[in-house]
Amino acid sequence: MTHSHDAHETRAEQLLRAAALRVTGPRVATLDAVRRHAHADTETIIRAVREELPAVSHQAVYDSLHALTEAGLMRRIQPHGLVARYESRVGDNHHHLVCRSCDLIVDVACVHGEAPCIRPADPRGFAVDEAELIFWGLCPDCQAGDVAAPAAS
């Protein structure tokens, strides 16, 4: 009988092999951590990987993040002014909402569906195949906090 954890590792191993990457403990654990923690920063991912592999080095996780991103198994995003974040949602055409107050990042679908969902007015000869949009604002929790703050003063 296969345990659900074993089945998940098998899926991670299949993804690594399909991407022509060597299957290693840190890579499997890093892929799993990014899947469990959408838009997590590196430190959060390191902590999550260490839950599975307590002795893993920072460098092994950094190397895994780089290899998995290069292979297209995860995506690195870095909204202006924030540390890099990682997500396992790849291969679709989505963008992000970012809260200016608490740095919450939320996926948002593109209105037009296929990539790129927007095109520059003058692509200057570029063959555009992707557009990355970041929408900035305040999340509902921070909006509620900002409304309450002036009343408390």
CSV table of N, CA, C and O in Angstrom, one decimal, residues 3 16 32 36 42-44 57 59 71 74 79-80 89 105 109-110 113 122 127 131-132 138 153:
chain,number,residue,atom,x,y,z
A,3,HIS,N,1.5,5.2,0.8
A,3,HIS,CA,1.1,6.3,1.7
A,3,HIS,C,0.9,7.5,0.8
A,3,HIS,O,1.6,7.7,-0.2
A,16,LEU,N,10.5,16.1,-11.6
A,16,LEU,CA,12.0,16.4,-11.7
A,16,LEU,C,12.6,15.6,-12.9
A,16,LEU,O,13.3,16.2,-13.7
A,32,ASP,N,8.0,20.5,-2.8
A,32,ASP,CA,6.9,20.3,-1.9
A,32,ASP,C,6.6,21.6,-1.1
A,32,ASP,O,5.5,22.0,-0.9
A,36,ARG,N,3.2,24.0,-0.9
A,36,ARG,CA,2.5,24.2,0.3
A,36,ARG,C,2.4,25.6,0.7
A,36,ARG,O,1.5,26.0,1.4
A,42,THR,N,12.3,33.1,0.6
A,42,THR,CA,13.3,32.0,0.7
A,42,THR,C,13.4,31.5,2.2
A,42,THR,O,13.5,30.3,2.4
A,43,GLU,N,13.3,32.4,3.1
A,43,GLU,CA,13.5,32.0,4.5
A,43,GLU,C,12.3,31.0,4.9
A,43,GLU,O,12.5,30.1,5.6
A,44,THR,N,11.1,31.4,4.5
A,44,THR,CA,9.9,30.5,4.8
A,44,THR,C,10.1,29.1,4.1
A,44,THR,O,9.8,28.1,4.7
A,57,SER,N,21.2,22.4,4.1
A,57,SER,CA,21.9,23.7,4.2
A,57,SER,C,21.1,24.7,3.4
A,57,SER,O,20.3,24.4,2.6
A,59,GLN,N,22.4,26.7,1.3
A,59,GLN,CA,22.9,26.6,-0.1
A,59,GLN,C,22.1,25.6,-0.9
A,59,GLN,O,21.8,25.8,-2.0
A,71,ALA,N,14.1,25.2,-14.6
A,71,ALA,CA,13.4,24.1,-15.3
A,71,ALA,C,12.0,24.4,-15.5
A,71,ALA,O,11.3,23.6,-16.2
A,74,MET,N,8.8,25.9,-11.1
A,74,MET,CA,8.2,27.0,-10.2
A,74,MET,C,8.6,28.3,-10.8
A,74,MET,O,9.4,28.4,-11.7
A,79,PRO,N,8.0,41.5,-6.7
A,79,PRO,CA,7.4,42.8,-6.8
A,79,PRO,C,8.4,43.9,-6.3
A,79,PRO,O,9.1,43.6,-5.3
A,80,HIS,N,8.4,45.0,-6.9
A,80,HIS,CA,9.3,46.1,-6.5
A,80,HIS,C,9.3,46.3,-5.0
A,80,HIS,O,8.2,46.5,-4.4
A,89,ARG,N,2.6,27.6,-9.2
A,89,ARG,CA,1.6,27.8,-10.2
A,89,ARG,C,2.4,28.3,-11.5
A,89,ARG,O,2.7,29.5,-11.6
A,105,ILE,N,0.4,38.6,-1.2
A,105,ILE,CA,0.4,38.5,-2.7
A,105,ILE,C,-0.7,37.4,-3.0
A,105,ILE,O,-0.7,36.4,-2.4
A,109,ALA,N,-6.4,35.9,-12.2
A,109,ALA,CA,-6.4,35.5,-13.6
A,109,ALA,C,-6.4,36.6,-14.5
A,109,ALA,O,-6.8,37.7,-14.2
A,110,CYS,N,-5.8,36.4,-15.7
A,110,CYS,CA,-5.8,37.4,-16.7
A,110,CYS,C,-7.1,37.4,-17.4
A,110,CYS,O,-7.7,36.3,-17.7
A,113,GLY,N,-7.0,35.5,-21.0
A,113,GLY,CA,-6.7,34.1,-21.1
A,113,GLY,C,-5.4,33.7,-21.6
A,113,GLY,O,-4.5,33.3,-20.8
A,122,ASP,N,3.8,49.3,-29.1
A,122,ASP,CA,4.9,49.2,-30.1
A,122,ASP,C,5.9,48.2,-29.6
A,122,ASP,O,6.8,48.6,-28.8
A,127,ALA,N,9.4,39.6,-30.1
A,127,ALA,CA,8.4,38.6,-30.2
A,127,ALA,C,7.9,38.3,-28.8
A,127,ALA,O,8.5,37.5,-28.0
A,131,ALA,N,3.5,38.4,-20.5
A,131,ALA,CA,3.3,39.7,-19.8
A,131,ALA,C,3.1,39.5,-18.4
A,131,ALA,O,2.4,38.5,-17.9
A,132,GLU,N,3.8,40.2,-17.6
A,132,GLU,CA,3.8,40.1,-16.1
A,132,GLU,C,3.2,41.4,-15.5
A,132,GLU,O,3.8,42.4,-15.6
A,138,LEU,N,-4.6,47.9,-1.4
A,138,LEU,CA,-4.7,47.4,-0.1
A,138,LEU,C,-5.6,46.2,0.0
A,138,LEU,O,-6.7,46.3,-0.6
A,153,SER,N,-7.2,57.6,16.7
A,153,SER,CA,-6.3,58.6,17.1
A,153,SER,C,-6.9,59.7,18.0
A,153,SER,O,-8.0,60.0,17.9
